[in-house]
Backbone as numpy.savetxt, mean C-alpha at the origin, in Angstrom:
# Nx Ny Nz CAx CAy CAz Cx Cy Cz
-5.94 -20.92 -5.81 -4.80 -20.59 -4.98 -3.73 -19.86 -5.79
-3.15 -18.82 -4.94 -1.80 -18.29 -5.61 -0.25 -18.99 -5.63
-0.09 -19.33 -6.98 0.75 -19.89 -7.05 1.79 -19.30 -8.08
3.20 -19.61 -7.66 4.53 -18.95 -8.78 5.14 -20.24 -8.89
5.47 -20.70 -10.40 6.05 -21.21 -10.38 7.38 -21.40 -11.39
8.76 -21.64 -10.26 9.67 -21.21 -10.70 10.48 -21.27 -11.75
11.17 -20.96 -12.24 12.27 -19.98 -11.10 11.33 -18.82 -10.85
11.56 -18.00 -9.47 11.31 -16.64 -8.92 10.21 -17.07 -7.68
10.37 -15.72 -7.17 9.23 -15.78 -5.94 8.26 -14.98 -5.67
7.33 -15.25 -4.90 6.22 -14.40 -5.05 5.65 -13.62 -3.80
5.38 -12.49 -3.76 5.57 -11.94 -2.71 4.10 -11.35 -2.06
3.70 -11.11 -0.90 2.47 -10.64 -1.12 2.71 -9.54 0.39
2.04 -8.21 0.46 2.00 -7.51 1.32 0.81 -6.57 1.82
0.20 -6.29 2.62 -0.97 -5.50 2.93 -0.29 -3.93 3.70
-0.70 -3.00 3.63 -0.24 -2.11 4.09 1.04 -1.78 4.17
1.30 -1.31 4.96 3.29 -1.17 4.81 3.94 -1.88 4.26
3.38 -3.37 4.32 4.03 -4.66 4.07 3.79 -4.62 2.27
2.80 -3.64 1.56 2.74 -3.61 0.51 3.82 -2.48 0.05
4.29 -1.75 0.48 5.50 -0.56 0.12 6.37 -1.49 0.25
6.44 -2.86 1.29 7.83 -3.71 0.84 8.14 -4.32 0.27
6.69 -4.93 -0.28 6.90 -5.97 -1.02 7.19 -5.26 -2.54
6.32 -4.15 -2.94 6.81 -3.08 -3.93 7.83 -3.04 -4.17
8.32 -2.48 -3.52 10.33 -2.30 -3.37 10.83 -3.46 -3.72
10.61 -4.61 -3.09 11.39 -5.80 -3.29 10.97 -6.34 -4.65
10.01 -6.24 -5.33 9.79 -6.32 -6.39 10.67 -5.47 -7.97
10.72 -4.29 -7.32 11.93 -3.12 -7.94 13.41 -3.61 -7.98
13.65 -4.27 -6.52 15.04 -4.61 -6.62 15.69 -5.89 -6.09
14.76 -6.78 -6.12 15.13 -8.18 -6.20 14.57 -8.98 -7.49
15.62 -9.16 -7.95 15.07 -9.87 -9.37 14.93 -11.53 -9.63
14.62 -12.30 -8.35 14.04 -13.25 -8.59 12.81 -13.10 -7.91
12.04 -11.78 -7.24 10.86 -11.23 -7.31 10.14 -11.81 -8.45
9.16 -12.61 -8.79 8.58 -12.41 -10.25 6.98 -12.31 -10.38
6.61 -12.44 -9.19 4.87 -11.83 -9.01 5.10 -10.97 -7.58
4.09 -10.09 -7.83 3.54 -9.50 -6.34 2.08 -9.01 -6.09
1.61 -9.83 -4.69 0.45 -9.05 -4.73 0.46 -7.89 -3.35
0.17 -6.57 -4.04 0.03 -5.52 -2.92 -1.49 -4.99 -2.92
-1.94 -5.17 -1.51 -2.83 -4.87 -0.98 -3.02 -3.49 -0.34
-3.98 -2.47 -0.63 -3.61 -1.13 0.16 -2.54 -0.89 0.31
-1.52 -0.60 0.07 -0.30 0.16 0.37 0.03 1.01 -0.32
1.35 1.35 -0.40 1.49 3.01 -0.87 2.58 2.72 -2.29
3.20 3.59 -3.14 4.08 3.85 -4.07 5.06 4.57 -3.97
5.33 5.27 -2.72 6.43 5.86 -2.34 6.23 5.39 -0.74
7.79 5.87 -0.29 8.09 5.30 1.08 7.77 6.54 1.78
7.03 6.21 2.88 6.88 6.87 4.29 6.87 6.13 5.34
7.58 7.67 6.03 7.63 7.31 7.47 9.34 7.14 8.12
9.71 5.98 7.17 11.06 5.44 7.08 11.68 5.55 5.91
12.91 5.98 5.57 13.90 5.59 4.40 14.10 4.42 3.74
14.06 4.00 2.73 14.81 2.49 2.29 16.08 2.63 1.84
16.78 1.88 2.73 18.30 1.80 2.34 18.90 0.21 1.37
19.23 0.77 0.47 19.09 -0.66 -0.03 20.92 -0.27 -0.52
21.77 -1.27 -0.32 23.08 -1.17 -1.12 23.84 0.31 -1.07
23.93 0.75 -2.29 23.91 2.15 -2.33 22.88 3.28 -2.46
21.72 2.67 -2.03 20.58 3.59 -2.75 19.78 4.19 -1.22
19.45 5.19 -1.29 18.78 5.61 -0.25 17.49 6.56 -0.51
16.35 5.96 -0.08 14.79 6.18 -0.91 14.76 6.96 0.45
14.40 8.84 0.32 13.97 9.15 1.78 12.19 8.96 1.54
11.86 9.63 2.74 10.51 9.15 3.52 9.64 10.89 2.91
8.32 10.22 2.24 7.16 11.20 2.63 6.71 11.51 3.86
6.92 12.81 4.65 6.57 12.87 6.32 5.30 12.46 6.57
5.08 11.90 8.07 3.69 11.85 8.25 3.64 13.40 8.70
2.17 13.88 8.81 1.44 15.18 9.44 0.48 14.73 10.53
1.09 13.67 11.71 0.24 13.94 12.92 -0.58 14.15 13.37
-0.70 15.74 13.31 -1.22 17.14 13.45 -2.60 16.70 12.36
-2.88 15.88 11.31 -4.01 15.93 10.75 -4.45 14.80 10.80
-4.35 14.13 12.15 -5.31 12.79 12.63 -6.70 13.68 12.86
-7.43 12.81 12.35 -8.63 13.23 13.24 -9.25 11.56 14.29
-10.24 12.29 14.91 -10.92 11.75 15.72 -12.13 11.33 15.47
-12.55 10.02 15.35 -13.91 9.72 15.08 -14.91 9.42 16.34
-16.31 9.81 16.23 -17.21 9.76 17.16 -16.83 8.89 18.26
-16.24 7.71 17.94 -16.03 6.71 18.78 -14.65 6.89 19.08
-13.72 7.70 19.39 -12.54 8.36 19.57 -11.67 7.36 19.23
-11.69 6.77 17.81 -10.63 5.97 17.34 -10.04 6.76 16.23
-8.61 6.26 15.84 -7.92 7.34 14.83 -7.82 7.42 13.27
-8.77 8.41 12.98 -8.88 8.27 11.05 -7.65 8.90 10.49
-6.55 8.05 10.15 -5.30 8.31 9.09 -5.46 9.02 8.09
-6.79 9.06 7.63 -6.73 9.00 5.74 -6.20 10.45 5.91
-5.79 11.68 6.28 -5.33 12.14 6.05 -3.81 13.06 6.34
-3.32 12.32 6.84 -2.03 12.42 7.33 -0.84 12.20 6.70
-1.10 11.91 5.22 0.25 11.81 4.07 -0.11 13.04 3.40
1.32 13.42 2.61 1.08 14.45 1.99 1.07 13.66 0.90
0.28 14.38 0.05 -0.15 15.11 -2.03 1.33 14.25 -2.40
1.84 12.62 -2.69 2.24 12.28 -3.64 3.01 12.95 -4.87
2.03 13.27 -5.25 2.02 14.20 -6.30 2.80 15.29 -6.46
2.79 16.04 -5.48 3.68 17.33 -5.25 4.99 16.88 -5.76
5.75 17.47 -6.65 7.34 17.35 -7.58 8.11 17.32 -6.25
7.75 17.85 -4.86 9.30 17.80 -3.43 9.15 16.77 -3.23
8.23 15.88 -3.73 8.08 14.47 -2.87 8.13 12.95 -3.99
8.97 13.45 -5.71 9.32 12.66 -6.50 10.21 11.76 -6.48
11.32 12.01 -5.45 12.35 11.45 -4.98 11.83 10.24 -3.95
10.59 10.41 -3.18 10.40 9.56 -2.45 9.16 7.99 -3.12
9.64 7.99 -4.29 8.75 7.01 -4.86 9.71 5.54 -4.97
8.87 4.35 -5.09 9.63 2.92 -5.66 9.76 3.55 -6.76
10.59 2.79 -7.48 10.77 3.06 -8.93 10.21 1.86 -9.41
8.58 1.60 -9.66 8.27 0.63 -10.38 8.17 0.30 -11.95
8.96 1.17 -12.57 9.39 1.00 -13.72 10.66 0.32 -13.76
11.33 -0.41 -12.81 12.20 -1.16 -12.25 11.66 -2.54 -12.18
10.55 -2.88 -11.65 9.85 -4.12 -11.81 9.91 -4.82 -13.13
10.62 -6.55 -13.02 10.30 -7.24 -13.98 9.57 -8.15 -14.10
8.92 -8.30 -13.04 8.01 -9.47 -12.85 6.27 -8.37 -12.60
5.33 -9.44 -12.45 4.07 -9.09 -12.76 3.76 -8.49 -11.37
2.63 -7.50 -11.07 1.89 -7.09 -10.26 0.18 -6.86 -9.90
-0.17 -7.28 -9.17 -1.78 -7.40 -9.01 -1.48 -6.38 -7.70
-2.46 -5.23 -8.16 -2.79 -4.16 -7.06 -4.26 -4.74 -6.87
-4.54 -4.53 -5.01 -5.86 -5.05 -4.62 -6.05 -3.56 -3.93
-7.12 -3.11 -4.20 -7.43 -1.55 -3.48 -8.97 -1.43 -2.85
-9.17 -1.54 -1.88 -10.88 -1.10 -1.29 -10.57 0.46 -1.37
-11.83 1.06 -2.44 -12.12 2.27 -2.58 -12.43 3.11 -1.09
-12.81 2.35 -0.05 -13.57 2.97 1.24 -12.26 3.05 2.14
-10.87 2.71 1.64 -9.61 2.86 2.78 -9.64 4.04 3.37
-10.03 3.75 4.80 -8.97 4.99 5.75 -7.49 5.49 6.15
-6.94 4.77 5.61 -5.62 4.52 5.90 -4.75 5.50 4.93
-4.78 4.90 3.67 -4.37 5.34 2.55 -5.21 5.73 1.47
-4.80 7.07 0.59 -5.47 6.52 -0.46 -4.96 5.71 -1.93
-5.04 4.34 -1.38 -4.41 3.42 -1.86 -4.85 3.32 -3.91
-5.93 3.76 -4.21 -5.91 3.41 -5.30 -4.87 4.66 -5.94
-4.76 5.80 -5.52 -4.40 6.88 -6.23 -2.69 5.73 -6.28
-2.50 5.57 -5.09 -0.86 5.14 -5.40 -0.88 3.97 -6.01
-2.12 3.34 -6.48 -1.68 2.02 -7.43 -1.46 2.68 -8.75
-2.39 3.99 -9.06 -2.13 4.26 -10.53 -1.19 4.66 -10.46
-0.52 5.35 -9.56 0.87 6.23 -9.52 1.87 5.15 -9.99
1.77 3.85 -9.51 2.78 3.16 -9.79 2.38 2.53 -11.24
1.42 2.09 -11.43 1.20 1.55 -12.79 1.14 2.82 -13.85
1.01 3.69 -13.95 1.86 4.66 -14.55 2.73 4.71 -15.09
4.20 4.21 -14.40 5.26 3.58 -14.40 6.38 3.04 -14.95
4.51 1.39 -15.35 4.88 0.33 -15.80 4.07 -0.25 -16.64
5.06 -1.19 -17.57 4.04 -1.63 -18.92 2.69 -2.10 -18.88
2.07 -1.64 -18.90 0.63 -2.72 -19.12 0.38 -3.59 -19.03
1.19 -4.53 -19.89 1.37 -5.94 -19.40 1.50 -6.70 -18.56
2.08 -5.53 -17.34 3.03 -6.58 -16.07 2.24 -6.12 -14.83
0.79 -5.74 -15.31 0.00 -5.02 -13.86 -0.83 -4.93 -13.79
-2.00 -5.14 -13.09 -3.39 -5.06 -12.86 -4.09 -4.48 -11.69
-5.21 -3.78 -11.90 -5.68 -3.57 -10.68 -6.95 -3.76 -10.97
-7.19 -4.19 -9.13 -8.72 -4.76 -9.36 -8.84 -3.86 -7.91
-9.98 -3.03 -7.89 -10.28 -2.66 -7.07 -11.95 -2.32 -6.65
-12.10 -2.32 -5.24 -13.71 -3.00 -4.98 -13.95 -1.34 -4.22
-15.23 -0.95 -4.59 -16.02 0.07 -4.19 -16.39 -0.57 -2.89
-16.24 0.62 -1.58 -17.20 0.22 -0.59 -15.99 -1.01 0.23
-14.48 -1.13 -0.18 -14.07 -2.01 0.87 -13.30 -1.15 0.99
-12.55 -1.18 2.57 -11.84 -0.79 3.50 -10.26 -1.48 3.13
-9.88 -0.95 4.14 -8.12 -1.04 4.49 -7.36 -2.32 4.45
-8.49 -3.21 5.09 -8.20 -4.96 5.83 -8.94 -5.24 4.93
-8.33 -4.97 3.78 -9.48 -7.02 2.56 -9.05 -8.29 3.07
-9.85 -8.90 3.71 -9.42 -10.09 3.86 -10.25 -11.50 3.23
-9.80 -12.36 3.18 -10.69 -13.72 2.34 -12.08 -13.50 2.20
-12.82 -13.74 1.50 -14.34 -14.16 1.42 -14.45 -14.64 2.41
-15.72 -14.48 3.30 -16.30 -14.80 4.29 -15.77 -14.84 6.15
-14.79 -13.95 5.63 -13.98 -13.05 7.25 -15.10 -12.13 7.62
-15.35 -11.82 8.65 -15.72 -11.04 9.38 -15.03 -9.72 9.52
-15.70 -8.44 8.92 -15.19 -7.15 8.96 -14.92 -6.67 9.87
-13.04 -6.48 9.64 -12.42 -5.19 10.88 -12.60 -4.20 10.25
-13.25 -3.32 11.04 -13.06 -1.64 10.42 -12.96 -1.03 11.08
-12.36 -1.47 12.44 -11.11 -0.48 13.48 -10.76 -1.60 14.16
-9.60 -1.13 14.37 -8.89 -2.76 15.51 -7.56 -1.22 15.88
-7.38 -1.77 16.88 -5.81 -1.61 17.78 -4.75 -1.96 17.12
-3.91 -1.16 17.29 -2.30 -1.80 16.27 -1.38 -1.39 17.35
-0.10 -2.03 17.21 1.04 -1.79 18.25 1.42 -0.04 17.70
1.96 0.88 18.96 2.57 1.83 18.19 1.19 3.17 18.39
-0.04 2.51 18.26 -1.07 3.93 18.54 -2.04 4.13 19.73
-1.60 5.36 20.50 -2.91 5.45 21.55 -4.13 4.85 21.64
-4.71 5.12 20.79 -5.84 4.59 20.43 -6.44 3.74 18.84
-7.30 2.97 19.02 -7.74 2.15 17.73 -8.00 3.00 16.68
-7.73 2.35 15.59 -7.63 2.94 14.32 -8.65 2.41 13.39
-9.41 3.64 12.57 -9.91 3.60 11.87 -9.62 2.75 10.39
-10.20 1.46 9.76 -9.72 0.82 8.26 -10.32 0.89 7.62
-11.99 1.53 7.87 -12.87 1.69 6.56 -13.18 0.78 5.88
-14.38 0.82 5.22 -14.82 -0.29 4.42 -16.44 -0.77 5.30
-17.19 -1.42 4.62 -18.46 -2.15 5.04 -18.04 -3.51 4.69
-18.78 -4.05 5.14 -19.12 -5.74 5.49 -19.22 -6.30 3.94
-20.03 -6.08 3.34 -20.27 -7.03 2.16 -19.30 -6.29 0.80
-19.05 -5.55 0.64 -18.01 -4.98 -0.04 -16.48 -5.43 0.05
């Protein structure tokens, strides 16, 4: 079992919920573990306003959903290139992190491509304070040993079901 024990708290997030828990890890400093699951290293979509600080948003591109056979919606490419220097401003600053981080990444995500933004962020940050473990062949939704694979489900917010990638035993 995951356990912190204190002083500090421990935070854990899957998808978006991993860009928050990121952040909150950057700028709450009784943060002192986090585990992020698939999520990203810079903010999209939305701004983070924190105090005086204002993190703007990598745009989504819409326009580059595609459609899978079974007319549900494949994301993976609808963020822009990270990477690109117009879009440096829109990163956590996880060289801000003082507490530890475990990145969890399925290589097969539709969503994101989540491992590129774990190295982006461990990049960052010391060596010491970060790990990634990431599994070939899993999807978007890692969930416990012995769950039953989603690799499209419905979410609030989209026309149609969305693509999460990944196989069953991976």
């Amino acid at each position: 079992p995951l356990q912190v024990r204190g002083p500090g708290l421990g935070v854990v997030g899957v998808s978006k919920g991993a860009e928050v828990a990121l952040a909150m890890a950057a700028f709450l400093p009784q943060v002192v573990a986090t585990v992020w699951i698939n999520g990203t290293a810079f903010l999209h979509g939305n701004p983070l306003v924190y105090k005086d600080l204002r993190i703007p948003p990598i745009p989504y591109y819409t326009e580059r959903v595609i459609f899978t056979e079974l007319g549900a919606l494949d994301n993976s490419a609808i963020f822009a290139d990270p990477r690109d220097p117009a879009y440096g401003a829109s990163a956590i600053p996880a060289e801000k992190i003082r507490g530890k981080v475990l990145f969890v990444v399925g290589e097969s995500d539709r969503s994101f491509n989540s491992k590129l933004f774990a190295e982006l962020a461990m990049a960052r940050m010391p060596l010491e304070s970060c790990r990634l473990l990431s599994y070939p062949g899993a999807g978007h939704l890692i969930e416990p040993p012995g769950s039953p694979l989603c690799s499209i489900s419905s979410i609030r917010g989209t026309p149609r079901p969305v693509v999460w990638g990944g196989e069953a035993q991976p």
